[in-house]
Amino acid sequence: MKKLIKAMKEKKVKGDKPSSIKKDKRALSFSKKKTRKIASILVFGVMGISLLFNVIHFTKVQSIRNTVQASYNEIDEQMKGVEKGSLIESQRLVVYGDEFVRKYINLPAEEEGREQRTDDLKGYFVAGFDVNNLEDTSEFIGSRTTKSITFLDMERRSSHEAVVFYRVAYDITQVKEVEKEVKKTKGKGKDKKEVIENVKENQDHVTNHQVEIAVPVITDGEGFAVTNNPSLTSSNVKSSIQHEVTELDGEDATSKEIEAIHPFLSDFFTSFGVSDEKLAFMGDLNKGLTNKVYEEHKVSEAVKNNDIYTVRVNVTYREQETTLSNRYFYELTIHEENGRLFVQSLH
């Protein structure tokens, strides 16, 4: 019986082994197929992601290139603007405007001179500007002459445009026909007599003028050109301003101290008016005035800090060899040492 049971167990074990081996083969076959599929998906996925990143990278690089190029273009335009701006704000513009205004205002009497003026003005205006319609001189007999030109202001309109303002004084000399009474002698001998006749003759009539003129100017970074006819303007730089005089820093000088410095001030301003050799011993000044005769002074305010006086004084000077006098204001800093006074500064 025991042998039978043992034989049956051995048979059962032997019968189970082939079944177990077959089952492992199926599992292994299934695992390889799944692995290949996953691997394929991963490979294609990586390729797709790589392609996507390449596209994104190319797009970003191109975008950066476009941005950088735009920045370069903008910087280039700005640099051009800076170059134009620096020229439009330069002193050369003021000189150019002065030359133009002088050429524009001056109008010769003779026809040949007027034609030359027109040719000269063509070089100041922008290309193609009609300079023949600047003014109507067909019935004007005479001339216009510049007396003075004063630069007033410059108003910048853009990096390459500006308006320059000048004050111009000029004379207009116009030839006018006038009637004049002339004495003439008629007849002979006893019939001789004087008669008065009205005759016509040409006379120069001069008038003085002063205007403010605005000149519109453009630049290309290398030179200037006037863009249009100048304009007449008017400005008022006068203003009613309340002003309080700044108080001097220090203790008010006593009447005795002020009285003591009066002789020194008289001597100092006498030397200062003519720049004589005494001036260097009384003040730290390189040079004084010339041909000014000292007449008097009046101290309006004086303070003292230790041994330093600050004095405000009105001084009357007369023009040498005339009777014309004017009053002038000065503020002095005077140092006192051992009873000796010395001007440290004069304003």
Short mmCIF file of C-alpha atoms in Angstrom, two decimals:
data_model
loop_
_atom_site.label_atom_id
_atom_site.label_comp_id
_atom_site.label_asym_id
_atom_site.label_seq_id
_atom_site.Cartn_x
_atom_site.Cartn_y
_atom_site.Cartn_z
CA MET A 1 0.00 0.00 0.00
CA LYS A 2 2.77 2.35 0.92
CA LYS A 3 4.49 1.58 -2.38
CA LEU A 4 1.30 2.38 -4.26
CA ILE A 5 0.86 5.74 -2.57
CA LYS A 6 4.51 6.60 -3.18
CA ALA A 7 4.23 5.67 -6.85
CA MET A 8 1.13 7.82 -7.25
CA LYS A 9 2.90 10.87 -5.66
CA GLU A 10 5.88 10.47 -7.98
CA LYS A 11 3.57 10.28 -10.95
CA LYS A 12 1.71 13.41 -9.84
CA VAL A 13 4.97 15.38 -9.48
CA LYS A 14 6.20 14.30 -12.88
CA GLY A 15 2.88 15.17 -14.44
CA ASP A 16 2.91 18.73 -12.98
CA LYS A 17 6.37 19.76 -14.32
CA PRO A 18 5.53 19.92 -18.06
CA SER A 19 2.43 21.96 -17.27
CA SER A 20 4.46 24.46 -15.20
CA ILE A 21 7.12 24.85 -17.91
CA LYS A 22 4.50 25.49 -20.59
CA LYS A 23 2.84 28.16 -18.49
CA ASP A 24 6.21 30.08 -17.98
CA LYS A 25 6.88 30.04 -21.74
CA ARG A 26 3.55 31.74 -22.48
CA ALA A 27 4.26 34.43 -19.84
CA LEU A 28 7.71 35.09 -21.26
CA SER A 29 6.36 35.36 -24.83
CA PHE A 30 3.72 37.87 -23.76
CA SER A 31 6.26 39.97 -21.83
CA LYS A 32 8.60 40.37 -24.85
CA LYS A 33 5.77 41.52 -27.12
CA LYS A 34 4.60 44.09 -24.64
CA THR A 35 8.17 45.30 -24.11
CA ARG A 36 8.68 45.81 -27.85
CA LYS A 37 5.45 47.79 -28.07
CA ILE A 38 6.35 50.01 -25.15
CA ALA A 39 9.86 50.50 -26.52
CA SER A 40 8.45 51.52 -29.90
CA ILE A 41 6.09 53.99 -28.27
CA LEU A 42 8.92 55.44 -26.21
CA VAL A 43 11.22 55.77 -29.23
CA PHE A 44 8.59 57.49 -31.36
CA GLY A 45 7.56 59.61 -28.39
CA VAL A 46 11.12 60.74 -27.80
CA MET A 47 11.49 61.48 -31.51
CA GLY A 48 8.26 63.48 -31.51
CA ILE A 49 9.20 65.40 -28.40
CA SER A 50 12.66 66.08 -29.84
CA LEU A 51 11.10 67.33 -33.08
CA LEU A 52 8.69 69.52 -31.11
CA PHE A 53 11.50 70.97 -29.04
CA ASN A 54 13.51 71.62 -32.21
CA VAL A 55 10.56 73.52 -33.71
CA ILE A 56 10.09 75.49 -30.49
CA HIS A 57 13.83 76.20 -30.29
CA PHE A 58 13.95 77.38 -33.90
CA THR A 59 10.92 79.61 -33.35
CA LYS A 60 12.45 81.13 -30.21
CA VAL A 61 15.81 81.66 -31.89
CA GLN A 62 14.14 83.33 -34.86
CA SER A 63 12.07 85.48 -32.51
CA ILE A 64 15.22 86.52 -30.63
CA ARG A 65 16.95 87.33 -33.91
CA ASN A 66 14.01 89.49 -34.99
CA THR A 67 13.96 91.25 -31.61
CA VAL A 68 17.70 91.88 -31.69
CA GLN A 69 17.50 93.19 -35.26
CA ALA A 70 14.61 95.47 -34.30
CA SER A 71 16.66 96.72 -31.36
CA TYR A 72 19.63 97.37 -33.64
CA ASN A 73 17.37 99.28 -36.03
CA GLU A 74 15.87 101.29 -33.18
CA ILE A 75 19.31 102.08 -31.74
CA ASP A 76 20.50 103.09 -35.20
CA GLU A 77 17.52 105.43 -35.60
CA GLN A 78 18.10 106.81 -32.12
CA MET A 79 21.77 107.40 -32.90
CA LYS A 80 20.79 109.23 -36.06
CA GLY A 81 18.36 111.27 -33.98
CA VAL A 82 21.07 112.04 -31.43
CA GLU A 83 23.42 113.18 -34.20
CA LYS A 84 20.72 115.39 -35.70
CA GLY A 85 19.69 116.57 -32.27
CA SER A 86 23.22 117.53 -31.33
CA LEU A 87 23.52 119.56 -34.54
CA ILE A 88 20.11 121.22 -34.18
CA GLU A 89 21.13 122.41 -30.71
CA SER A 90 24.62 123.54 -31.66
CA GLN A 91 25.96 127.07 -31.89
CA ARG A 92 26.35 126.52 -35.62
CA LEU A 93 22.57 126.76 -36.00
CA VAL A 94 22.61 130.22 -34.39
CA VAL A 95 25.38 131.36 -36.74
CA TYR A 96 23.56 129.90 -39.75
CA GLY A 97 20.34 131.66 -38.76
CA ASP A 98 22.19 134.95 -38.28
CA GLU A 99 23.69 134.69 -41.76
CA PHE A 100 20.30 133.91 -43.28
CA VAL A 101 18.51 136.77 -41.52
CA ARG A 102 21.19 139.25 -42.62
CA LYS A 103 20.94 138.08 -46.23
CA TYR A 104 17.13 138.05 -46.03
CA ILE A 105 16.78 141.57 -44.55
CA ASN A 106 19.40 143.30 -46.69
CA LEU A 107 17.78 144.47 -49.92
CA PRO A 108 19.99 146.37 -52.39
CA ALA A 109 18.66 149.34 -54.31
CA GLU A 110 20.01 148.31 -57.71
CA GLU A 111 18.43 145.52 -59.74
CA GLU A 112 21.67 143.62 -60.19
CA GLY A 113 22.18 143.45 -56.45
CA ARG A 114 18.64 142.20 -55.92
CA GLU A 115 19.12 139.41 -58.43
CA GLN A 116 22.31 138.35 -56.66
CA ARG A 117 20.45 138.37 -53.33
CA THR A 118 17.78 136.06 -54.76
CA ASP A 119 20.43 133.64 -56.01
CA ASP A 120 22.14 133.69 -52.61
CA LEU A 121 18.90 132.97 -50.75
CA LYS A 122 18.31 129.83 -52.85
CA GLY A 123 21.24 128.27 -51.02
CA TYR A 124 19.56 128.80 -47.63
CA PHE A 125 16.09 127.38 -48.34
CA VAL A 126 15.14 123.72 -48.83
CA ALA A 127 15.43 122.36 -52.36
CA GLY A 128 12.69 123.52 -54.70
CA PHE A 129 11.54 126.48 -52.58
CA ASP A 130 10.32 129.44 -54.64
CA VAL A 131 12.42 132.38 -53.45
CA ASN A 132 10.93 134.72 -56.07
CA ASN A 133 7.82 135.24 -53.94
CA LEU A 134 9.50 136.33 -50.70
CA GLU A 135 8.38 139.94 -51.19
CA ASP A 136 7.04 142.33 -53.81
CA THR A 137 9.69 144.90 -54.70
CA SER A 138 8.38 145.84 -58.13
CA GLU A 139 7.32 149.35 -57.03
CA PHE A 140 9.85 149.85 -54.26
CA ILE A 141 12.63 152.31 -55.05
CA GLY A 142 15.24 152.20 -52.33
CA SER A 143 17.03 149.75 -50.05
CA ARG A 144 16.77 147.92 -46.73
CA THR A 145 19.85 147.62 -44.52
CA THR A 146 20.45 145.56 -41.38
CA LYS A 147 21.66 147.54 -38.36
CA SER A 148 21.83 144.77 -35.74
CA ILE A 149 20.79 141.15 -35.20
CA THR A 150 20.33 139.69 -31.71
CA PHE A 151 19.73 135.99 -31.03
CA LEU A 152 16.76 135.53 -28.68
CA ASP A 153 15.88 131.86 -28.41
CA MET A 154 15.76 128.46 -30.08
CA GLU A 155 12.69 126.23 -29.91
CA ARG A 156 13.31 122.59 -30.81
CA ARG A 157 10.39 120.91 -32.59
CA SER A 158 11.93 117.45 -33.16
CA SER A 159 15.30 115.75 -33.48
CA HIS A 160 15.86 117.53 -36.79
CA GLU A 161 13.61 120.62 -36.74
CA ALA A 162 13.77 123.87 -34.81
CA VAL A 163 12.69 127.52 -34.91
CA VAL A 164 15.29 130.20 -34.22
CA PHE A 165 14.23 133.61 -32.95
CA TYR A 166 16.07 136.90 -33.55
CA ARG A 167 15.52 140.58 -32.85
CA VAL A 168 16.46 142.61 -35.91
CA ALA A 169 16.93 146.36 -36.27
CA TYR A 170 17.06 147.74 -39.82
CA ASP A 171 16.64 150.92 -41.85
CA ILE A 172 14.51 151.35 -44.95
CA THR A 173 15.71 154.01 -47.34
CA GLN A 174 12.99 154.87 -49.82
CA VAL A 175 13.37 157.32 -52.68
CA LYS A 176 10.37 159.62 -52.79
CA GLU A 177 9.47 162.39 -55.20
CA VAL A 178 8.80 165.65 -53.36
CA GLU A 179 7.90 169.15 -54.38
CA LYS A 180 10.32 171.88 -53.44
CA GLU A 181 10.16 175.65 -53.77
CA VAL A 182 13.07 177.06 -55.74
CA LYS A 183 13.93 180.71 -56.33
CA LYS A 184 14.71 181.53 -59.94
CA THR A 185 15.71 184.76 -61.68
CA LYS A 186 13.85 185.73 -64.80
CA GLY A 187 14.24 188.65 -67.20
CA LYS A 188 17.12 191.01 -67.86
CA GLY A 189 18.00 194.49 -66.86
CA LYS A 190 15.07 196.36 -65.41
CA ASP A 191 12.81 193.37 -66.10
CA LYS A 192 14.96 191.10 -63.98
CA LYS A 193 13.11 189.62 -61.04
CA GLU A 194 13.06 186.63 -58.75
CA VAL A 195 10.23 184.15 -58.87
CA ILE A 196 9.47 181.04 -56.81
CA GLU A 197 8.71 177.87 -58.66
CA ASN A 198 7.68 174.43 -57.40
CA VAL A 199 9.92 171.70 -58.75
CA LYS A 200 9.88 167.95 -58.13
CA GLU A 201 12.98 166.10 -57.04
CA ASN A 202 13.90 162.71 -55.56
CA GLN A 203 14.88 162.54 -51.91
CA ASP A 204 15.92 159.66 -49.66
CA HIS A 205 13.48 159.05 -46.84
CA VAL A 206 14.94 156.85 -44.04
CA THR A 207 12.81 155.05 -41.45
CA ASN A 208 14.02 152.90 -38.54
CA HIS A 209 12.44 149.55 -37.70
CA GLN A 210 12.83 146.78 -35.14
CA VAL A 211 11.11 143.39 -35.36
CA GLU A 212 11.31 139.89 -33.93
CA ILE A 213 11.65 137.22 -36.57
CA ALA A 214 11.24 133.42 -36.34
CA VAL A 215 13.18 131.22 -38.78
CA PRO A 216 12.05 127.56 -39.25
CA VAL A 217 15.09 125.36 -39.85
CA ILE A 218 15.68 121.66 -40.60
CA THR A 219 18.88 119.59 -40.51
CA ASP A 220 20.00 116.33 -42.12
CA GLY A 221 22.78 115.86 -39.60
CA GLU A 222 25.32 117.58 -41.83
CA GLY A 223 23.89 121.03 -42.56
CA PHE A 224 20.81 123.26 -42.31
CA ALA A 225 18.07 124.59 -44.55
CA VAL A 226 15.20 127.04 -44.02
CA THR A 227 11.87 125.29 -44.61
CA ASN A 228 9.51 128.24 -45.14
CA ASN A 229 9.10 132.00 -45.09
CA PRO A 230 10.18 133.53 -41.78
CA SER A 231 7.49 134.78 -39.39
CA LEU A 232 7.23 138.04 -37.49
CA THR A 233 6.68 137.47 -33.77
CA SER A 234 6.35 139.50 -30.61
CA SER A 235 7.49 138.62 -27.12
CA ASN A 236 7.42 140.46 -23.81
CA VAL A 237 10.16 139.52 -21.36
CA LYS A 238 9.26 142.27 -18.91
CA SER A 239 7.57 141.23 -15.70
CA SER A 240 6.40 142.93 -12.53
CA ILE A 241 8.23 141.01 -9.80
CA GLN A 242 8.15 141.55 -6.07
CA HIS A 243 11.69 141.18 -4.76
CA GLU A 244 12.95 141.16 -1.22
CA VAL A 245 16.62 141.92 -0.77
CA THR A 246 18.49 139.12 1.00
CA GLU A 247 19.55 140.13 4.47
CA LEU A 248 23.25 140.24 5.20
CA ASP A 249 24.59 137.66 7.66
CA GLY A 250 26.09 139.30 10.73
CA GLU A 251 25.49 141.91 13.39
CA ASP A 252 24.58 145.40 12.27
CA ALA A 253 27.58 147.69 12.26
CA THR A 254 27.33 150.62 14.62
CA SER A 255 27.11 154.18 13.35
CA LYS A 256 30.61 154.75 14.73
CA GLU A 257 31.98 151.76 12.77
CA ILE A 258 30.25 152.91 9.56
CA GLU A 259 31.59 156.42 10.05
CA ALA A 260 35.08 154.97 10.41
CA ILE A 261 35.00 153.17 7.04
CA HIS A 262 33.63 156.14 5.04
CA PRO A 263 37.08 157.64 4.29
CA PHE A 264 38.37 154.27 3.16
CA LEU A 265 35.39 153.82 0.82
CA SER A 266 35.98 157.28 -0.69
CA ASP A 267 39.64 156.47 -1.36
CA PHE A 268 38.88 152.99 -2.65
CA PHE A 269 36.17 154.02 -5.13
CA THR A 270 38.31 156.93 -6.33
CA SER A 271 41.11 154.51 -7.24
CA PHE A 272 38.66 151.91 -8.53
CA GLY A 273 37.19 154.44 -11.00
CA VAL A 274 40.51 155.08 -12.72
CA SER A 275 42.52 151.90 -11.88
CA ASP A 276 45.46 153.83 -10.42
CA GLU A 277 48.47 152.35 -8.62
CA LYS A 278 46.86 152.71 -5.17
CA LEU A 279 44.12 150.19 -5.97
CA ALA A 280 46.29 147.10 -5.42
CA PHE A 281 47.04 148.23 -1.85
CA MET A 282 43.34 148.62 -0.99
CA GLY A 283 41.72 145.57 -2.55
CA ASP A 284 42.23 142.10 -4.01
CA LEU A 285 41.38 143.24 -7.56
CA ASN A 286 43.18 142.75 -10.86
CA LYS A 287 41.74 145.87 -12.44
CA GLY A 288 39.19 148.59 -11.83
CA LEU A 289 37.30 150.94 -14.17
CA THR A 290 38.52 153.60 -16.60
CA ASN A 291 37.55 157.23 -17.07
CA LYS A 292 35.08 157.21 -14.15
CA VAL A 293 35.35 160.12 -11.74
CA TYR A 294 34.19 159.31 -8.21
CA GLU A 295 31.72 161.83 -6.78
CA GLU A 296 30.07 160.30 -3.70
CA HIS A 297 28.83 157.12 -2.01
CA LYS A 298 26.04 156.18 0.37
CA VAL A 299 26.08 153.09 2.58
CA SER A 300 22.68 151.40 2.54
CA GLU A 301 23.55 148.45 4.81
CA ALA A 302 26.56 147.20 6.77
CA VAL A 303 27.14 144.19 9.04
CA LYS A 304 30.17 142.83 10.88
CA ASN A 305 31.37 139.29 11.63
CA ASN A 306 34.43 139.43 13.90
CA ASP A 307 36.87 141.45 11.79
CA ILE A 308 34.96 141.18 8.47
CA TYR A 309 32.60 143.93 7.22
CA THR A 310 29.99 143.31 4.54
CA VAL A 311 28.84 146.61 3.09
CA ARG A 312 26.22 147.53 0.51
CA VAL A 313 26.84 150.91 -1.03
CA ASN A 314 25.55 153.13 -3.86
CA VAL A 315 28.36 154.93 -5.67
CA THR A 316 28.00 157.91 -8.00
CA TYR A 317 30.48 158.10 -10.86
CA ARG A 318 30.74 160.82 -13.49
CA GLU A 319 31.91 160.16 -17.02
CA GLN A 320 35.28 161.84 -17.43
CA GLU A 321 35.21 165.11 -19.40
CA THR A 322 31.40 165.24 -19.18
CA THR A 323 28.80 166.32 -16.65
CA LEU A 324 26.87 163.03 -16.93
CA SER A 325 26.70 161.08 -13.66
CA ASN A 326 25.25 157.65 -12.86
CA ARG A 327 24.68 155.77 -9.65
CA TYR A 328 25.93 152.18 -9.28
CA PHE A 329 25.43 149.51 -6.63
CA TYR A 330 28.21 147.43 -5.03
CA GLU A 331 28.50 144.87 -2.26
CA LEU A 332 31.92 144.68 -0.63
CA THR A 333 33.59 142.33 1.83
CA ILE A 334 36.15 144.30 3.81
CA HIS A 335 38.71 142.78 6.17
CA GLU A 336 39.99 144.82 9.09
CA GLU A 337 43.36 144.03 10.64
CA ASN A 338 45.29 146.27 13.02
CA GLY A 339 43.11 149.20 12.01
CA ARG A 340 43.85 148.67 8.29
CA LEU A 341 40.99 147.92 5.85
CA PHE A 342 41.32 145.75 2.75
CA VAL A 343 38.63 144.82 0.18
CA GLN A 344 38.52 141.02 -0.21
CA SER A 345 35.66 140.91 -2.76
CA LEU A 346 33.56 143.32 -4.80
CA HIS A 347 30.23 142.45 -6.44
#
